[in-house]
mmCIF file of C-alpha atoms in Angstrom:
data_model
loop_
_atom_site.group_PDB
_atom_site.id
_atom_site.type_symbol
_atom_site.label_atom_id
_atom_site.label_comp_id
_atom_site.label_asym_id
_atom_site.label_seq_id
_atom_site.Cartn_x
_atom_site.Cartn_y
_atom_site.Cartn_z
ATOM 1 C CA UNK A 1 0.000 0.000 0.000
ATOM 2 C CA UNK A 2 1.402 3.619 -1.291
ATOM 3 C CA UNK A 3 2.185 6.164 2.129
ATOM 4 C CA UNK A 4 -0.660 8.560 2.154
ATOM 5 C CA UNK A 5 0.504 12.349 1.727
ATOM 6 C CA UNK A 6 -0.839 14.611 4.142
ATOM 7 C CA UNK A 7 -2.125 17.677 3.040
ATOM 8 C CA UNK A 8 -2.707 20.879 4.866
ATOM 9 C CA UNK A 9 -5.020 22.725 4.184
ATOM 10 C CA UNK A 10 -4.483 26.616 5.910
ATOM 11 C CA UNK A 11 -8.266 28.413 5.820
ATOM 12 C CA UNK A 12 -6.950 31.934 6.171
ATOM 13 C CA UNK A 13 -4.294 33.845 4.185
ATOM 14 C CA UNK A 14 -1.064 31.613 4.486
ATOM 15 C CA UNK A 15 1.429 32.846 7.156
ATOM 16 C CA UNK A 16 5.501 33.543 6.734
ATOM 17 C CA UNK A 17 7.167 31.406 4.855
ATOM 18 C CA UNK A 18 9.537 30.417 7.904
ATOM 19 C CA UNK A 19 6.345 29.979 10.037
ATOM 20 C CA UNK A 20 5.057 27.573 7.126
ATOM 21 C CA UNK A 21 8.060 25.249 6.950
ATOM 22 C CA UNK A 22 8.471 24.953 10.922
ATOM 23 C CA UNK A 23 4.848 23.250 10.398
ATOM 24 C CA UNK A 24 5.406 21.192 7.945
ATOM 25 C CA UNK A 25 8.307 19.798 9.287
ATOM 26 C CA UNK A 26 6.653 18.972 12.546
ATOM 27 C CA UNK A 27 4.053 17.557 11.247
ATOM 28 C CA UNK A 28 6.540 15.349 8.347
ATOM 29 C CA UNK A 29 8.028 14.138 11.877
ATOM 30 C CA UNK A 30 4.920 13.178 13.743
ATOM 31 C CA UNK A 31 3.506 11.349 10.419
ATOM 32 C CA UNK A 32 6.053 9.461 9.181
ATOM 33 C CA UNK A 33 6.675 7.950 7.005
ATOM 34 C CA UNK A 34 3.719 10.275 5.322
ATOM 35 C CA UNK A 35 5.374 13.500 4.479
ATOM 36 C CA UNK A 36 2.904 16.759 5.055
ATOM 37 C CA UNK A 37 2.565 19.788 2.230
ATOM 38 C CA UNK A 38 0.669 22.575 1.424
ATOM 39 C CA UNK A 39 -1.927 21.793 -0.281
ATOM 40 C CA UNK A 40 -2.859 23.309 -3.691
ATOM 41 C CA UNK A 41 -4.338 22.868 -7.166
ATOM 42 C CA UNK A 42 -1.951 20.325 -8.404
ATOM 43 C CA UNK A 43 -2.411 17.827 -5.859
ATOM 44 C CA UNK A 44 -5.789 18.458 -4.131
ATOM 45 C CA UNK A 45 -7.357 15.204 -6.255
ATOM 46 C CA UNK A 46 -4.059 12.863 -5.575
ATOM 47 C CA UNK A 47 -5.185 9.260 -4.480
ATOM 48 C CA UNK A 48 -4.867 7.929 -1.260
ATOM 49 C CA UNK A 49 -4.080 11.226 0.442
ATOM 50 C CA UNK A 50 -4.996 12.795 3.902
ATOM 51 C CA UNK A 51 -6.121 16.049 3.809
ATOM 52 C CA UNK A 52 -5.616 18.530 7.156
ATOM 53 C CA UNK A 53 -7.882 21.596 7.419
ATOM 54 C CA UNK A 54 -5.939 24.257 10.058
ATOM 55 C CA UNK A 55 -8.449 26.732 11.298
ATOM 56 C CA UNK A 56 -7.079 30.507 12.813
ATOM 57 C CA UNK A 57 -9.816 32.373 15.460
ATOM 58 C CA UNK A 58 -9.919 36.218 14.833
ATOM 59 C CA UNK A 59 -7.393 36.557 17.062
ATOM 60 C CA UNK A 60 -4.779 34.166 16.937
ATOM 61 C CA UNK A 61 -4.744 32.499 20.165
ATOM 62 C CA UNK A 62 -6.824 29.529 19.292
ATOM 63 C CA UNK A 63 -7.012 26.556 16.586
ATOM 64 C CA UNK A 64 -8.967 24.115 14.895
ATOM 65 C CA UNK A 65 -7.389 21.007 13.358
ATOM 66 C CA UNK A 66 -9.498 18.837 11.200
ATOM 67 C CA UNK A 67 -8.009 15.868 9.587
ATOM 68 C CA UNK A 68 -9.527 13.082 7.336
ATOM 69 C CA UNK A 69 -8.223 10.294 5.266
ATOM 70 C CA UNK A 70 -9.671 10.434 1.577
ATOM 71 C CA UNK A 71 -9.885 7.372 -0.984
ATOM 72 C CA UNK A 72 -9.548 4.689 1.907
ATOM 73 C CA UNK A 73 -11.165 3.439 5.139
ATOM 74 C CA UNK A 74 -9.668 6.285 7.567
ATOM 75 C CA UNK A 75 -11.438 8.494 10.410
ATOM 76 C CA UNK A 76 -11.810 11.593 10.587
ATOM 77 C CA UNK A 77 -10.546 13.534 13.428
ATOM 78 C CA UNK A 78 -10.674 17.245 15.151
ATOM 79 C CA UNK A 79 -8.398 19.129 18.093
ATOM 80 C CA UNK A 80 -8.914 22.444 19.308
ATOM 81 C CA UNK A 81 -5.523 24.244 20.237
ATOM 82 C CA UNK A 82 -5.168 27.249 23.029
ATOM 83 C CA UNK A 83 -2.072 29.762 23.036
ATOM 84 C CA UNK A 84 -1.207 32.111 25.183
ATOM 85 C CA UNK A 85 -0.239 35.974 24.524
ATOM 86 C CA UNK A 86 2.699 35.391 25.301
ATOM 87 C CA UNK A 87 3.072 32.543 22.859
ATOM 88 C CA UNK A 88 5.827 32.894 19.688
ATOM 89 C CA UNK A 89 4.465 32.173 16.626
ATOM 90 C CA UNK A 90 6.953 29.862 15.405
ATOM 91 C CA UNK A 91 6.025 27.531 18.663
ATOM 92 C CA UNK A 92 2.463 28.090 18.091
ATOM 93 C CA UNK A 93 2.907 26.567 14.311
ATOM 94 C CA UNK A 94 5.072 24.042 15.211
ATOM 95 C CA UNK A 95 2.419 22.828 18.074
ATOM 96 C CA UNK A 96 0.324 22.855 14.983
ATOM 97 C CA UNK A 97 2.289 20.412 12.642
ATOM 98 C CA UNK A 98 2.748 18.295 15.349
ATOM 99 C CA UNK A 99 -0.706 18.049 15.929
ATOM 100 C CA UNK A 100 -1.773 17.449 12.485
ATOM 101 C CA UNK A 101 1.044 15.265 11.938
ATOM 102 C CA UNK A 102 -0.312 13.235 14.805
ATOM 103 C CA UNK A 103 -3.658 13.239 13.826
ATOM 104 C CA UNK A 104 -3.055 12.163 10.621
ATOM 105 C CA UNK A 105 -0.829 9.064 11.842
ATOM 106 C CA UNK A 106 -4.099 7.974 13.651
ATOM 107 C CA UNK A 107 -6.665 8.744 10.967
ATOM 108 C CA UNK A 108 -4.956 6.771 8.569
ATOM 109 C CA UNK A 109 -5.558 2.500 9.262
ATOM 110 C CA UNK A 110 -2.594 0.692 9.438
ATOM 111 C CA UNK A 111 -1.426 -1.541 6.346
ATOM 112 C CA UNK A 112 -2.827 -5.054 6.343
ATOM 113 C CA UNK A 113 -0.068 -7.668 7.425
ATOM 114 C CA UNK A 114 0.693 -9.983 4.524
ATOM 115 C CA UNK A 115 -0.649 -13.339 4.823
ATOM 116 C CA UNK A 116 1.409 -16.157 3.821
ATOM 117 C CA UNK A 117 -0.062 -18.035 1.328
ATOM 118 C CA UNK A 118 -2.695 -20.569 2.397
ATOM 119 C CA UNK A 119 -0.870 -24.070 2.470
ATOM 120 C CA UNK A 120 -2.083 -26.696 -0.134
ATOM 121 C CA UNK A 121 -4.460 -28.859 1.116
ATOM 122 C CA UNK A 122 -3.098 -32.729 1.230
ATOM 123 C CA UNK A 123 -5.359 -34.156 -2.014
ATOM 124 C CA UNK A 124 -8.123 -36.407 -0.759
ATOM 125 C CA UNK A 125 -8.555 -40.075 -1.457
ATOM 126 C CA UNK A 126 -11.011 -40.636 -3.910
ATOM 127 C CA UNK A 127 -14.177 -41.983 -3.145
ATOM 128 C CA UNK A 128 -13.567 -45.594 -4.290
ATOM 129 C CA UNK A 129 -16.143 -46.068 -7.388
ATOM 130 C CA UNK A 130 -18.229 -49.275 -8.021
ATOM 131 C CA UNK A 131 -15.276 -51.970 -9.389
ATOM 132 C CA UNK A 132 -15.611 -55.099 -10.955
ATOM 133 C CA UNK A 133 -12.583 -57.373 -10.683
ATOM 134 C CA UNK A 134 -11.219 -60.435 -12.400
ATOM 135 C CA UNK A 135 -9.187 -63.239 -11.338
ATOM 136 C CA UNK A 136 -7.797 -66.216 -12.484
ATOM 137 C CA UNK A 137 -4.651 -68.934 -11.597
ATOM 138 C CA UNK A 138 -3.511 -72.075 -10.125
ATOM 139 C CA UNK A 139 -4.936 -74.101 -7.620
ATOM 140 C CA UNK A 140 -3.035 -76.584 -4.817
ATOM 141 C CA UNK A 141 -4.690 -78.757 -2.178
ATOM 142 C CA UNK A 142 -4.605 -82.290 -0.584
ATOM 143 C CA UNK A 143 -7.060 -84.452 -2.605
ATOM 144 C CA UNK A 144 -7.522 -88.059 -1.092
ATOM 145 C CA UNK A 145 -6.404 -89.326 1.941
ATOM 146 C CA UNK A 146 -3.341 -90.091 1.837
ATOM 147 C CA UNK A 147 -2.678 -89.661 -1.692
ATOM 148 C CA UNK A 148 -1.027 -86.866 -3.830
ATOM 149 C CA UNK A 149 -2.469 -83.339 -3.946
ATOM 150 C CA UNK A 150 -5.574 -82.013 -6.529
ATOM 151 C CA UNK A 151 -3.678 -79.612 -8.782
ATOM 152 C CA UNK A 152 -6.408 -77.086 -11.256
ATOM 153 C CA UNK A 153 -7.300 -73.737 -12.058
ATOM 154 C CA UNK A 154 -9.691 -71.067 -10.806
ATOM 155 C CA UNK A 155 -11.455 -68.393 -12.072
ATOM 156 C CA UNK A 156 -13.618 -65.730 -10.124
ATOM 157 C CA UNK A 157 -15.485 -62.298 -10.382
ATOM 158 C CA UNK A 158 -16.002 -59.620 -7.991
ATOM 159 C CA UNK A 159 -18.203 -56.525 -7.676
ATOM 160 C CA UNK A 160 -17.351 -53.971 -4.979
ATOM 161 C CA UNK A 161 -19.601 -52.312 -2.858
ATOM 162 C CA UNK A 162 -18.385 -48.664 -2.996
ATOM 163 C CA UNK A 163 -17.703 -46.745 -0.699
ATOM 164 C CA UNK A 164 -17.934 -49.656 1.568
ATOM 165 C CA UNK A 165 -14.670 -52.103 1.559
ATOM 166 C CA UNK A 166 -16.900 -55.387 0.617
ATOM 167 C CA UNK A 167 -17.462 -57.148 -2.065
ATOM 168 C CA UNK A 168 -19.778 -60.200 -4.066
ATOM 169 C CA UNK A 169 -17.842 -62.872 -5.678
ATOM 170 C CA UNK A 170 -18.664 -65.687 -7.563
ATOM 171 C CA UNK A 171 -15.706 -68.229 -8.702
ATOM 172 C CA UNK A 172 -15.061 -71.999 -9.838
ATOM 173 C CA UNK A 173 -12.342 -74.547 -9.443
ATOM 174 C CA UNK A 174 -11.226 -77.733 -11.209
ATOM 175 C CA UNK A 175 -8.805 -79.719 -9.768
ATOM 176 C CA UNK A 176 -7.723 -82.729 -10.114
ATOM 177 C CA UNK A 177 -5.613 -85.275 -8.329
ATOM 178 C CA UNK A 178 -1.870 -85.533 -9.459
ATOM 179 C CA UNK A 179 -2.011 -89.341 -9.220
ATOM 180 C CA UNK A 180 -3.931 -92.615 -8.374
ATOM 181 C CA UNK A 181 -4.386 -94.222 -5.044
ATOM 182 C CA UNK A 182 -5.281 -97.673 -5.651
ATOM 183 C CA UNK A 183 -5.486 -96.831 -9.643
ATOM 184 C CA UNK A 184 -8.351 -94.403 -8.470
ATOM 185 C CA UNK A 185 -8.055 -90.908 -9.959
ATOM 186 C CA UNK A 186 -10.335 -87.947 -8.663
ATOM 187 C CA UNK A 187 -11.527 -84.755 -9.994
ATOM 188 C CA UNK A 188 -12.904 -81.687 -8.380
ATOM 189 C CA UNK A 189 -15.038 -79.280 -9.646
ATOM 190 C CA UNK A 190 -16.740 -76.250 -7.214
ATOM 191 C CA UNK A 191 -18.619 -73.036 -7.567
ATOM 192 C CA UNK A 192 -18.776 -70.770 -4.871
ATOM 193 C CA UNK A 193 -20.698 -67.349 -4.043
ATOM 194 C CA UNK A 194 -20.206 -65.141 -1.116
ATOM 195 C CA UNK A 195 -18.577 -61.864 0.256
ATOM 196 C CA UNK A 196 -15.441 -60.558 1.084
ATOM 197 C CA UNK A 197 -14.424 -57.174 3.520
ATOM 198 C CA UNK A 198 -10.999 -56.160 2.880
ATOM 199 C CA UNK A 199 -8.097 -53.606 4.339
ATOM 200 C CA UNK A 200 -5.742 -51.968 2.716
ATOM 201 C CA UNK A 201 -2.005 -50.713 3.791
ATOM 202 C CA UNK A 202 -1.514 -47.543 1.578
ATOM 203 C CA UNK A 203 2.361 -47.243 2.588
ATOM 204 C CA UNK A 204 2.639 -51.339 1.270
ATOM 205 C CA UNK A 205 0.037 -50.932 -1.505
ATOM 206 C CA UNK A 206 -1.211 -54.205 0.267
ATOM 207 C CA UNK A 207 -4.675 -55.638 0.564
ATOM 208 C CA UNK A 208 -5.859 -57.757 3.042
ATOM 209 C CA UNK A 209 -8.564 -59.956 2.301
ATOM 210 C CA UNK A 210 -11.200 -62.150 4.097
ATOM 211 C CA UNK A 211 -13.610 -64.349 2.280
ATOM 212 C CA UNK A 212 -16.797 -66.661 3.185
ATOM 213 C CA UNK A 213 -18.452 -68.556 0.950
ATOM 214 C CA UNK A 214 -21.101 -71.112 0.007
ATOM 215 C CA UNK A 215 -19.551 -73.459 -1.982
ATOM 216 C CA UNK A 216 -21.504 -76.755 -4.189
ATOM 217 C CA UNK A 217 -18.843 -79.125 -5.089
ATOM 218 C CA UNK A 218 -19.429 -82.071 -7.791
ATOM 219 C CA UNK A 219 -16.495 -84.897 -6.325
ATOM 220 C CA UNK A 220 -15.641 -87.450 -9.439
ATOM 221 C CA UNK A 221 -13.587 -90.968 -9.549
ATOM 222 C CA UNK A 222 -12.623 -92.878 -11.890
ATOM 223 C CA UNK A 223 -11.115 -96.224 -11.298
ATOM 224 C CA UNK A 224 -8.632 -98.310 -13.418
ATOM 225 C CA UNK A 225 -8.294 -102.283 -14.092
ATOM 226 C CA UNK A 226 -4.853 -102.569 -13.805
ATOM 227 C CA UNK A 227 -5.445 -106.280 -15.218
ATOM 228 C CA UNK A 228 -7.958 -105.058 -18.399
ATOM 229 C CA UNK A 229 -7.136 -101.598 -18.666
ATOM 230 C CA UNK A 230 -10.847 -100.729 -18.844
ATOM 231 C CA UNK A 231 -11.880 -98.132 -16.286
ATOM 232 C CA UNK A 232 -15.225 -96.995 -14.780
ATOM 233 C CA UNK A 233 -15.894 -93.418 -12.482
ATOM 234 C CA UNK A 234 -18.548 -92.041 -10.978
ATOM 235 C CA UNK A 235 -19.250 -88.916 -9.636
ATOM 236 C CA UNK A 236 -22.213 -86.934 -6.724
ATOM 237 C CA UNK A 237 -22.376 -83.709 -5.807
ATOM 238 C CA UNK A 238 -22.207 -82.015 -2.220
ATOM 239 C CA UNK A 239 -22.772 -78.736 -0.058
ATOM 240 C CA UNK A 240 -20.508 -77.167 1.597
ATOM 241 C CA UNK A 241 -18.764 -73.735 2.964
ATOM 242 C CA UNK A 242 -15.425 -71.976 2.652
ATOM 243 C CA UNK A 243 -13.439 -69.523 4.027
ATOM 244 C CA UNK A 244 -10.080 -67.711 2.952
ATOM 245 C CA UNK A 245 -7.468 -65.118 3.328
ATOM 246 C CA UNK A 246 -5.873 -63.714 0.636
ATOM 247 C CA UNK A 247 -3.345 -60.711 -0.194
ATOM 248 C CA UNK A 248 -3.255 -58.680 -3.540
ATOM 249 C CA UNK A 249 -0.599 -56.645 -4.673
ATOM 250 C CA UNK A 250 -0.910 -53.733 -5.749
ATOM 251 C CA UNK A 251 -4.392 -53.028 -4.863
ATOM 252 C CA UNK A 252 -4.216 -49.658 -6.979
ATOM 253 C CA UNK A 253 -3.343 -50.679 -10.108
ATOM 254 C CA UNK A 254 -5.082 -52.309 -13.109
ATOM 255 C CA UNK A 255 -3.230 -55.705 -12.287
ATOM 256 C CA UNK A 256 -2.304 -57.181 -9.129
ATOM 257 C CA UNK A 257 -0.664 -60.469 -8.037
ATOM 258 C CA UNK A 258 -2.814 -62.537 -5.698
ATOM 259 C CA UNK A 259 -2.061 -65.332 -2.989
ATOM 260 C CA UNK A 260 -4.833 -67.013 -0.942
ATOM 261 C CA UNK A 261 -5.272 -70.362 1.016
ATOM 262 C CA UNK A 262 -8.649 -71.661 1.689
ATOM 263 C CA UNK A 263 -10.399 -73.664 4.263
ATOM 264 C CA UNK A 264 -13.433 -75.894 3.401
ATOM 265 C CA UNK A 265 -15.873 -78.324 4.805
ATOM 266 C CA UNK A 266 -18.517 -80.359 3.655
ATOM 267 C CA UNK A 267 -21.250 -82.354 5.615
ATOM 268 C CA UNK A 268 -19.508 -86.048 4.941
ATOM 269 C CA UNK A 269 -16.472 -87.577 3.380
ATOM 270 C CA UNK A 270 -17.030 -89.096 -0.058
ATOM 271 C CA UNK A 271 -15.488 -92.538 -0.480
ATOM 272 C CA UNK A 272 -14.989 -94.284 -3.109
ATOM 273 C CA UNK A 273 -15.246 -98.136 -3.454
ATOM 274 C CA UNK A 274 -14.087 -100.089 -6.047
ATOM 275 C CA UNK A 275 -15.876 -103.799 -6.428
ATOM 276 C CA UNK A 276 -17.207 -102.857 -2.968
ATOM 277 C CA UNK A 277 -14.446 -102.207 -1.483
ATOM 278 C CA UNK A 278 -12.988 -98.940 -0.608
ATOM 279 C CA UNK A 279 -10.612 -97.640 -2.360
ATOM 280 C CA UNK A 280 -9.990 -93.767 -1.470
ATOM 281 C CA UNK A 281 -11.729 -91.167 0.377
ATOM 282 C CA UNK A 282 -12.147 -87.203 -0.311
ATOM 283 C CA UNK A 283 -12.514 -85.668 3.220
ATOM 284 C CA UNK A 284 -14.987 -83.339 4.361
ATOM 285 C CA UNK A 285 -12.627 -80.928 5.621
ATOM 286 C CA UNK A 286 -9.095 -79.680 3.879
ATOM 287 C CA UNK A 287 -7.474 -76.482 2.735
ATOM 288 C CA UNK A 288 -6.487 -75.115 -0.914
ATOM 289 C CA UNK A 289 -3.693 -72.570 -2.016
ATOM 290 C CA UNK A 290 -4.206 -70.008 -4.474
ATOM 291 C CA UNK A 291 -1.837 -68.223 -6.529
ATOM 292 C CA UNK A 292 -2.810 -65.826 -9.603
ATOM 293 C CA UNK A 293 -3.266 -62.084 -10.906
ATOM 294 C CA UNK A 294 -6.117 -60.025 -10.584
ATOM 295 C CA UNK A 295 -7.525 -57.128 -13.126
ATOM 296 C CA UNK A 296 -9.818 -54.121 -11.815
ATOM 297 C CA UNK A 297 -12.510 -52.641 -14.436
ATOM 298 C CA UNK A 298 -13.671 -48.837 -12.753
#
């Protein structure tokens, strides 16, 4: 903001030149930094100025000083002076600039401290938006008693709940068994629908999964004559439920890596018996790994 000029303003014929300048230089003093001159045609319509009116009685002894700020929020403000007889002139005037000088200092509001500039705000999260997700990969798991692990595929589809962290999945599995117990190969197929919550660590780019699940599960054997060759199966389907933990990697991009391991249980074991005889058995309770990648559609 520019320093106001102060501008006095004498309402009777001006007095000595000496006189004058012992004013003004009072009053430059007791303004600063606003410097104080006579006003006149050239700079009675400057901006931004204050403008002192100095007011004589008949006879000398006594003064009005009336002061107000012009172009800006200022006050305006009046003093009455008294002098003595006795009084010089050059004291009287310089009473007189100091008083105006004074006045003017007061009338005038002080500059507005600079404000730093407001700091940025930290960007917020956005609001996650309604995702669908895709997944697919390998599949691990014991498959029957004592015999080597079911080894398959999986598949699965998501839709999150936004803004909620939840989700709806649906997803299948086909397994089956790496080898034969007793020549007796088995096959797993299940579908499963449910819902999962999830956290996520923003520093790791981690998610934290938890899944529950309905599952149906169609359990198939086939059996081998190791003397003929020939071979015969049979297959049933049962209820069942699962449950699962799983991690994905990084949760904010389009693709992700994903590991999981599953817990299920069915109401019975399914055996299987060859010539009436059993041959194998598929348990009603066991757990499945999970590795694949995952792909987010917003």
């Amino acid at each position: 903001m520019a320093v106001p000029v102060v501008l006095v303003d004498l309402a009777q014929p001006a007095p000595l030149p000496q006189e004058v300048a012992v004013m003004l230089d009072a009053c430059s003093r007791a303004a600063l930094p606003s410097p104080c001159v006579l006003r006149s045609e050239d700079n009675a319509r400057a901006p931004s100025l204050v403008v002192a009116t100095v007011t004589w009685n008949e006879s000398g002894t006594a003064v009005r000083v009336h002061v107000e700020a012009t172009g800006q929020r200022g006050a305006a403000l009046d003093q009455d002076l008294a002098f003595r007889d006795t009084d010089e002139l050059e004291e009287r005037w310089r009473s007189v600039g100091l008083t105006v000088g004074t006045l003017a200092a007061n009338a005038v509001p002080p500059p507005s401290p600079v404000q730093p500039p407001p700091r940025a705000r930290e960007p917020a999260r956005p609001v996650r938006a309604l995702r669908a997700q895709a997944s697919l990969g390998t599949v691990a798991g014991p498959g029957f008693d004592n015999g080597p692990w079911r080894i398959g595929a999986w598949v699965r589809g998501d839709l999150a709940l936004s803004p909620l962290p939840l989700s709806l999945f649906v997803d299948a599995t086909h397994a089956q068994s790496a080898g034969r117990v007793r020549d007796v190969s088995g096959s797993w197929t299940t579908v499963a629908v449910g819902a999962g919550a999830f956290a996520e660590i923003d520093a790791l780019q981690l998610r934290l999964g938890v899944r529950l699940a309905g599952t149906g599960e169609r359990i198939g054997a086939a059996a081998r004559d190791s003397s003929t060759g020939q071979q015969a199966g049979g297959a049933r389907w049962v209820p069942g439920a699962r449950a699962g933990l799983e991690l994905l990697w990084p949760f904010q991009g389009w693709v992700g890596l994903v590991a999981a391991s599953d817990v299920w249980w069915t109401p019975s074991p399914t055996d299987v018996l060859v010539r009436g005889a059993a041959a194998a058995s598929s348990p009603n309770t066991g757990f499945v790994l999970r590795l694949g990648a995952s792909a987010s559609f917003r």
